[in-house]
């Protein structure tokens, strides 16, 4: 037995995996929010982007959302020129979710958008069941009044133009692990700061992305002190 | 063909192949589900990405580890160290990122 060779073969891959996890994100502590799962649903929509981005979005989101919500209504817009059919499906899916469940959370994973137009047409009594709305679109924080008036209890969005994907990865992992919305946003902002700083150190040309991110950190509007698994919320 | 390769080259080549096949499978799945002419239904993203990342991450990592063992067990140090740094490290770095993604998508990390 060659002990040194065995140590190198085991520890080098393990050290690299640990380094990647330390650089990107360590396992999130806490427990999956399963309490009251059968009372809530999530509606998620993805705008038309590169197929690889769409693949990554759903491969990442769906397992996390399915663990915390009884049903996940997922919609992917595939054609920028003809968005109407999918947006109609989004609206009818949202109505169905609002009719069937006590609480519905919305995840809008799209560039600058105006999905609120499709929600405004829904009856106010149903809309009142919308609890959390996360909007990844650039400049979409300015819609906070609209969403809160529509009935959302909490609106999380970004004020400027930047890449918000890193934030969303950190945010959703923490939210579904039982963090309150405010805490999940705060930690996701912190982690995204570190992510962009490391990226800029490795690839100096991305320092522009880091600066853009600093102006577009996640913001919470309305009540953000609840966890998605909190009963009666 | 792979059997004809010298033993010192076989495992890094296999690990690299596993990475290319795994990442290729991931990319191909993305285009088959979300491309302009969808062939696979929505909802297949999770299982297919796990297969691709398991291949480019876990399998490639194991193959590279076997190669590393053989390299450090049977080759002189002056050769083993630079080969590790120049050949195995990039292969393992890709495998480590793929494995991390695999664990995150699986929900265990």
Tab-separated table of C-alpha atoms in Angstrom:
chain	number	residue	atom	x	y	z
A	1	UNK	CA	0.000	0.000	0.000
A	2	UNK	CA	1.384	3.375	-0.999
A	3	UNK	CA	0.209	5.614	1.830
A	4	UNK	CA	1.378	8.891	0.334
A	5	UNK	CA	-0.297	8.130	-2.982
A	6	UNK	CA	-3.494	7.157	-1.180
A	7	UNK	CA	-3.470	10.408	0.819
A	8	UNK	CA	-2.967	12.507	-2.312
A	9	UNK	CA	-5.703	10.616	-4.179
A	10	UNK	CA	-8.202	11.126	-1.366
A	11	UNK	CA	-7.346	14.532	0.039
A	12	UNK	CA	-6.668	16.534	-3.125
A	13	UNK	CA	-10.186	15.998	-4.585
A	14	UNK	CA	-11.770	16.510	-1.152
A	15	UNK	CA	-9.785	19.714	-0.552
A	16	UNK	CA	-10.799	21.073	-3.947
A	17	UNK	CA	-14.467	20.303	-3.270
A	18	UNK	CA	-14.184	22.009	0.104
A	19	UNK	CA	-12.523	25.013	-1.564
A	20	UNK	CA	-15.344	25.269	-4.103
A	21	UNK	CA	-17.955	25.050	-1.337
A	22	UNK	CA	-16.131	27.695	0.722
A	23	UNK	CA	-15.883	29.959	-2.314
A	24	UNK	CA	-19.459	29.545	-3.529
A	25	UNK	CA	-21.694	28.534	-0.628
A	26	UNK	CA	-21.388	26.137	2.272
A	27	UNK	CA	-24.348	23.915	3.178
A	28	UNK	CA	-27.067	26.069	4.720
A	29	UNK	CA	-27.967	25.136	8.264
A	30	UNK	CA	-31.542	24.949	9.462
A	31	UNK	CA	-34.423	22.713	8.567
A	32	UNK	CA	-36.575	22.568	5.479
A	33	UNK	CA	-39.805	24.458	5.921
A	34	UNK	CA	-42.308	21.605	5.750
A	35	UNK	CA	-44.738	22.710	8.482
A	36	UNK	CA	-48.058	23.704	6.951
A	37	UNK	CA	-46.709	22.769	3.546
A	38	UNK	CA	-50.122	21.613	2.322
A	39	UNK	CA	-51.560	25.114	2.819
A	40	UNK	CA	-49.256	26.975	0.475
A	41	UNK	CA	-48.171	27.018	-3.139
A	42	UNK	CA	-45.505	28.778	-5.149
A	43	UNK	CA	-45.864	30.267	-8.597
A	44	UNK	CA	-42.610	30.711	-10.459
A	45	UNK	CA	-42.001	32.199	-13.853
A	46	UNK	CA	-38.830	32.405	-15.944
A	47	UNK	CA	-38.494	34.790	-18.878
A	48	UNK	CA	-37.000	33.651	-22.190
A	49	UNK	CA	-33.244	33.325	-21.788
A	50	UNK	CA	-30.576	30.925	-23.054
A	51	UNK	CA	-31.649	27.257	-22.739
A	52	UNK	CA	-28.735	26.583	-20.380
A	53	UNK	CA	-29.920	29.369	-18.051
A	54	UNK	CA	-33.470	28.024	-18.125
A	55	UNK	CA	-32.181	24.516	-17.403
A	56	UNK	CA	-30.075	25.764	-14.496
A	57	UNK	CA	-32.906	27.861	-13.091
A	58	UNK	CA	-35.376	25.002	-12.864
A	59	UNK	CA	-32.841	22.346	-11.872
A	60	UNK	CA	-31.879	24.578	-8.947
A	61	UNK	CA	-35.290	25.969	-7.954
A	62	UNK	CA	-37.697	23.108	-8.271
A	63	UNK	CA	-36.255	20.714	-5.656
A	64	UNK	CA	-36.073	23.551	-3.107
A	65	UNK	CA	-39.562	24.874	-3.859
A	66	UNK	CA	-41.156	21.418	-3.957
A	67	UNK	CA	-39.859	20.667	-0.495
A	68	UNK	CA	-41.444	23.814	0.958
A	69	UNK	CA	-44.649	24.115	-1.075
A	70	UNK	CA	-47.422	21.618	-1.696
A	71	UNK	CA	-47.590	22.611	-5.341
A	72	UNK	CA	-45.280	24.601	-7.555
A	73	UNK	CA	-46.738	26.206	-10.664
A	74	UNK	CA	-43.814	26.772	-12.999
A	75	UNK	CA	-43.930	28.678	-16.266
A	76	UNK	CA	-41.193	29.261	-18.801
A	77	UNK	CA	-41.558	31.913	-21.455
A	78	UNK	CA	-39.874	30.575	-24.548
A	79	UNK	CA	-40.590	33.189	-27.167
A	80	UNK	CA	-39.825	36.868	-26.597
A	81	UNK	CA	-41.962	37.866	-29.558
A	82	UNK	CA	-45.020	35.973	-28.420
A	83	UNK	CA	-45.243	36.078	-24.629
A	84	UNK	CA	-49.032	36.230	-24.428
A	85	UNK	CA	-49.813	32.459	-24.279
A	86	UNK	CA	-47.423	31.724	-21.415
A	87	UNK	CA	-48.443	34.857	-19.521
A	88	UNK	CA	-52.080	33.798	-19.825
A	89	UNK	CA	-51.075	30.394	-18.436
A	90	UNK	CA	-49.212	32.185	-15.652
A	91	UNK	CA	-52.314	34.169	-14.779
A	92	UNK	CA	-54.642	31.154	-14.798
A	93	UNK	CA	-52.102	29.126	-12.803
A	94	UNK	CA	-51.910	31.893	-10.238
A	95	UNK	CA	-55.701	32.048	-9.981
A	96	UNK	CA	-55.859	28.278	-9.483
A	97	UNK	CA	-53.160	28.465	-6.796
A	98	UNK	CA	-55.007	31.288	-5.024
A	99	UNK	CA	-58.273	29.335	-5.112
A	100	UNK	CA	-56.740	26.092	-3.840
A	101	UNK	CA	-54.271	27.302	-1.206
A	102	UNK	CA	-54.289	29.643	1.798
A	103	UNK	CA	-51.031	31.292	0.896
A	104	UNK	CA	-49.219	31.788	-2.398
A	105	UNK	CA	-45.665	33.030	-2.908
A	106	UNK	CA	-44.518	34.393	-6.249
A	107	UNK	CA	-41.038	34.030	-7.716
A	108	UNK	CA	-40.538	36.203	-10.798
A	109	UNK	CA	-37.222	35.213	-12.317
A	110	UNK	CA	-37.160	37.587	-15.216
A	111	UNK	CA	-35.402	40.644	-16.545
A	112	UNK	CA	-37.165	43.983	-16.098
A	113	UNK	CA	-40.801	42.975	-16.128
A	114	UNK	CA	-44.351	44.020	-15.428
A	115	UNK	CA	-46.072	40.837	-14.329
A	116	UNK	CA	-48.133	42.930	-11.930
A	117	UNK	CA	-50.324	43.815	-14.924
A	118	UNK	CA	-51.428	40.169	-15.076
A	119	UNK	CA	-52.083	40.055	-11.332
A	120	UNK	CA	-54.134	43.270	-11.237
A	121	UNK	CA	-56.890	41.541	-13.200
A	122	UNK	CA	-57.399	38.963	-10.434
A	123	UNK	CA	-60.113	39.562	-7.817
A	124	UNK	CA	-58.809	41.452	-4.752
A	125	UNK	CA	-60.062	38.756	-2.313
A	126	UNK	CA	-57.937	36.177	-4.074
A	127	UNK	CA	-54.952	38.506	-4.451
A	128	UNK	CA	-54.931	39.006	-0.700
A	129	UNK	CA	-53.555	35.466	-0.398
A	130	UNK	CA	-50.330	36.512	-2.113
A	131	UNK	CA	-47.748	36.667	0.636
A	132	UNK	CA	-44.210	36.963	-0.710
A	133	UNK	CA	-43.217	38.264	-4.126
A	134	UNK	CA	-39.586	37.976	-5.203
A	135	UNK	CA	-38.776	39.862	-8.386
A	136	UNK	CA	-35.306	39.467	-9.897
A	137	UNK	CA	-35.853	42.098	-12.584
A	138	UNK	CA	-33.638	45.167	-12.929
A	139	UNK	CA	-35.173	48.377	-11.508
A	140	UNK	CA	-38.171	46.353	-10.285
A	141	UNK	CA	-37.870	47.585	-6.686
A	142	UNK	CA	-39.744	50.668	-7.881
A	143	UNK	CA	-42.830	48.427	-8.217
A	144	UNK	CA	-42.989	47.950	-4.457
A	145	UNK	CA	-46.040	50.206	-4.017
A	146	UNK	CA	-47.890	48.423	-6.784
A	147	UNK	CA	-47.269	44.949	-5.350
A	148	UNK	CA	-48.077	45.930	-1.785
A	149	UNK	CA	-51.295	47.590	-2.959
A	150	UNK	CA	-52.155	44.443	-4.911
A	151	UNK	CA	-52.144	42.585	-1.600
A	152	UNK	CA	-48.635	41.168	-1.286
A	153	UNK	CA	-47.449	41.131	2.299
A	154	UNK	CA	-43.790	41.354	1.378
A	155	UNK	CA	-41.965	42.339	-1.790
A	156	UNK	CA	-38.298	41.592	-2.390
A	157	UNK	CA	-36.636	43.191	-5.402
A	158	UNK	CA	-33.622	45.072	-6.735
A	159	UNK	CA	-33.371	48.825	-7.366
A	160	UNK	CA	-30.846	48.942	-10.226
A	161	UNK	CA	-29.538	46.915	-13.158
A	162	UNK	CA	-27.162	44.066	-12.322
A	163	UNK	CA	-26.830	40.312	-12.393
A	164	UNK	CA	-29.105	39.081	-9.597
A	165	UNK	CA	-28.691	35.336	-10.132
A	166	UNK	CA	-26.092	34.918	-7.384
A	167	UNK	CA	-28.337	36.734	-4.928
A	168	UNK	CA	-31.267	34.475	-5.815
A	169	UNK	CA	-29.234	31.288	-5.283
A	170	UNK	CA	-28.172	32.424	-1.801
A	171	UNK	CA	-31.636	33.814	-1.009
A	172	UNK	CA	-33.714	30.776	-1.991
A	173	UNK	CA	-31.369	28.334	-0.252
A	174	UNK	CA	-31.770	30.268	2.993
A	175	UNK	CA	-35.456	31.010	2.653
A	176	UNK	CA	-36.310	27.354	2.154
A	177	UNK	CA	-34.015	26.387	5.026
A	178	UNK	CA	-36.219	28.251	7.490
A	179	UNK	CA	-34.688	31.743	7.594
A	180	UNK	CA	-37.058	34.709	7.814
A	181	UNK	CA	-37.337	36.750	4.616
A	182	UNK	CA	-35.360	39.653	6.131
A	183	UNK	CA	-32.580	37.383	7.346
A	184	UNK	CA	-32.458	35.469	4.047
A	185	UNK	CA	-32.166	38.760	2.113
A	186	UNK	CA	-29.529	40.127	4.464
A	187	UNK	CA	-27.361	37.006	4.251
A	188	UNK	CA	-27.903	36.667	0.508
A	189	UNK	CA	-26.735	40.269	0.028
A	190	UNK	CA	-23.651	39.594	2.140
A	191	UNK	CA	-22.852	36.364	0.293
A	192	UNK	CA	-23.402	37.972	-3.104
A	193	UNK	CA	-21.010	40.792	-2.063
A	194	UNK	CA	-18.359	38.171	-1.319
A	195	UNK	CA	-19.109	36.235	-4.500
A	196	UNK	CA	-18.643	39.291	-6.730
A	197	UNK	CA	-15.519	40.351	-4.822
A	198	UNK	CA	-13.944	36.910	-5.342
A	199	UNK	CA	-14.996	36.861	-8.967
A	200	UNK	CA	-13.437	40.294	-9.507
A	201	UNK	CA	-10.224	39.096	-7.847
A	202	UNK	CA	-10.062	36.084	-10.164
A	203	UNK	CA	-11.318	37.820	-13.312
A	204	UNK	CA	-10.562	41.574	-13.066
A	205	UNK	CA	-12.839	42.386	-16.012
A	206	UNK	CA	-15.862	41.472	-13.846
A	207	UNK	CA	-15.255	44.350	-11.412
A	208	UNK	CA	-17.895	46.244	-13.418
A	209	UNK	CA	-20.417	43.542	-12.457
A	210	UNK	CA	-19.391	43.934	-8.817
A	211	UNK	CA	-19.972	47.686	-8.916
A	212	UNK	CA	-23.352	47.215	-10.587
A	213	UNK	CA	-24.288	44.646	-7.947
A	214	UNK	CA	-23.399	47.009	-5.094
A	215	UNK	CA	-26.054	49.427	-6.371
A	216	UNK	CA	-28.636	46.712	-6.795
A	217	UNK	CA	-28.614	44.675	-3.597
A	218	UNK	CA	-31.851	42.969	-2.584
A	219	UNK	CA	-34.390	45.113	-0.739
A	220	UNK	CA	-37.355	44.102	1.401
A	221	UNK	CA	-40.608	46.064	1.286
A	222	UNK	CA	-43.544	45.431	3.591
A	223	UNK	CA	-43.325	42.834	6.373
A	224	UNK	CA	-40.282	40.650	6.039
A	225	UNK	CA	-40.144	39.089	9.454
A	226	UNK	CA	-41.889	35.804	8.614
A	227	UNK	CA	-40.585	32.432	7.517
A	228	UNK	CA	-42.229	30.713	4.592
A	229	UNK	CA	-43.181	27.822	6.848
A	230	UNK	CA	-44.859	30.029	9.455
A	231	UNK	CA	-48.428	28.872	9.960
A	232	UNK	CA	-51.171	31.413	9.515
A	233	UNK	CA	-48.876	33.891	7.830
B	1	UNK	CA	-8.864	2.293	-27.940
B	2	UNK	CA	-8.700	3.403	-24.317
B	3	UNK	CA	-7.107	0.053	-23.388
B	4	UNK	CA	-4.229	0.812	-25.741
B	5	UNK	CA	-3.385	3.997	-23.865
B	6	UNK	CA	-0.401	3.791	-21.487
B	7	UNK	CA	-1.619	3.137	-17.924
B	8	UNK	CA	-0.383	6.529	-16.730
B	9	UNK	CA	-2.559	8.356	-19.254
B	10	UNK	CA	-5.652	6.159	-19.140
B	11	UNK	CA	-7.356	7.545	-16.060
B	12	UNK	CA	-6.876	11.265	-16.696
B	13	UNK	CA	-8.181	10.687	-20.226
B	14	UNK	CA	-11.172	8.784	-18.839
B	15	UNK	CA	-11.813	11.545	-16.272
B	16	UNK	CA	-11.655	14.187	-18.995
B	17	UNK	CA	-14.022	12.135	-21.153
B	18	UNK	CA	-16.446	11.802	-18.234
B	19	UNK	CA	-16.396	15.584	-17.818
B	20	UNK	CA	-16.980	16.234	-21.499
B	21	UNK	CA	-19.762	13.652	-21.718
B	22	UNK	CA	-21.414	14.874	-18.498
B	23	UNK	CA	-21.323	18.550	-19.388
B	24	UNK	CA	-22.310	17.740	-22.968
B	25	UNK	CA	-25.277	15.761	-21.664
B	26	UNK	CA	-26.273	18.704	-19.455
B	27	UNK	CA	-26.051	21.130	-22.379
B	28	UNK	CA	-27.820	18.808	-24.802
B	29	UNK	CA	-30.639	18.263	-22.283
B	30	UNK	CA	-31.016	22.042	-21.925
B	31	UNK	CA	-31.438	22.466	-25.681
B	32	UNK	CA	-33.770	19.465	-25.952
B	33	UNK	CA	-36.034	20.915	-23.244
B	34	UNK	CA	-35.727	24.666	-23.767
B	35	UNK	CA	-34.344	24.963	-27.289
B	36	UNK	CA	-36.225	26.261	-30.310
B	37	UNK	CA	-37.559	22.774	-31.102
B	38	UNK	CA	-38.299	21.200	-27.701
B	39	UNK	CA	-38.027	17.417	-27.714
B	40	UNK	CA	-38.240	16.653	-24.010
B	41	UNK	CA	-40.998	17.861	-21.654
B	42	UNK	CA	-40.620	20.561	-19.002
B	43	UNK	CA	-39.911	19.118	-15.584
B	44	UNK	CA	-37.054	16.899	-16.805
B	45	UNK	CA	-34.451	19.538	-15.892
B	46	UNK	CA	-33.767	18.134	-12.419
B	47	UNK	CA	-33.174	14.444	-13.222
B	48	UNK	CA	-31.238	15.114	-16.428
B	49	UNK	CA	-28.993	17.737	-14.852
B	50	UNK	CA	-28.256	15.334	-11.994
B	51	UNK	CA	-27.196	12.621	-14.463
B	52	UNK	CA	-24.938	15.044	-16.341
B	53	UNK	CA	-23.370	16.508	-13.206
B	54	UNK	CA	-22.905	13.083	-11.605
B	55	UNK	CA	-20.893	12.108	-14.668
B	56	UNK	CA	-18.836	15.301	-14.943
B	57	UNK	CA	-18.434	15.615	-11.160
B	58	UNK	CA	-18.582	12.414	-9.143
B	59	UNK	CA	-17.494	9.931	-11.822
B	60	UNK	CA	-14.766	12.204	-13.215
B	61	UNK	CA	-13.522	12.856	-9.676
B	62	UNK	CA	-13.284	9.139	-8.885
B	63	UNK	CA	-11.472	8.394	-12.148
B	64	UNK	CA	-9.054	11.260	-11.542
B	65	UNK	CA	-8.454	10.042	-7.986
B	66	UNK	CA	-7.577	6.554	-9.259
B	67	UNK	CA	-5.193	8.123	-11.756
B	68	UNK	CA	-3.668	10.259	-9.018
B	69	UNK	CA	-3.087	7.195	-6.872
B	70	UNK	CA	-1.351	5.332	-9.696
B	71	UNK	CA	0.721	8.381	-10.544
B	72	UNK	CA	1.975	8.942	-7.001
B	73	UNK	CA	2.369	5.243	-6.260
B	74	UNK	CA	4.350	4.179	-9.310
B	75	UNK	CA	6.036	7.278	-10.748
B	76	UNK	CA	8.927	9.297	-9.374
B	77	UNK	CA	8.141	12.439	-7.391
B	78	UNK	CA	9.827	14.761	-9.930
B	79	UNK	CA	7.257	13.599	-12.490
B	80	UNK	CA	4.242	13.113	-10.226
B	81	UNK	CA	4.148	16.638	-8.791
B	82	UNK	CA	4.156	18.638	-12.054
B	83	UNK	CA	1.714	16.208	-13.695
B	84	UNK	CA	-0.590	16.627	-10.696
B	85	UNK	CA	-0.437	20.405	-10.884
B	86	UNK	CA	-0.642	20.766	-14.653
B	87	UNK	CA	-2.991	17.942	-15.617
B	88	UNK	CA	-4.912	16.653	-12.619
B	89	UNK	CA	-5.620	19.958	-10.902
B	90	UNK	CA	-7.627	21.472	-13.808
B	91	UNK	CA	-9.526	18.182	-14.262
B	92	UNK	CA	-10.268	18.000	-10.538
B	93	UNK	CA	-11.287	21.667	-10.375
B	94	UNK	CA	-13.971	21.105	-13.014
B	95	UNK	CA	-15.056	17.908	-11.253
B	96	UNK	CA	-15.239	19.743	-7.909
B	97	UNK	CA	-17.480	22.513	-9.299
B	98	UNK	CA	-19.700	19.907	-10.988
B	99	UNK	CA	-19.900	17.870	-7.775
B	100	UNK	CA	-20.830	20.977	-5.769
B	101	UNK	CA	-23.603	21.770	-8.267
B	102	UNK	CA	-24.703	18.127	-8.154
B	103	UNK	CA	-24.976	18.245	-4.354
B	104	UNK	CA	-26.807	21.596	-4.421
B	105	UNK	CA	-29.288	20.399	-7.070
B	106	UNK	CA	-29.726	17.195	-5.078
B	107	UNK	CA	-30.471	19.314	-2.022
B	108	UNK	CA	-27.800	17.905	0.272
B	109	UNK	CA	-25.355	20.822	0.202
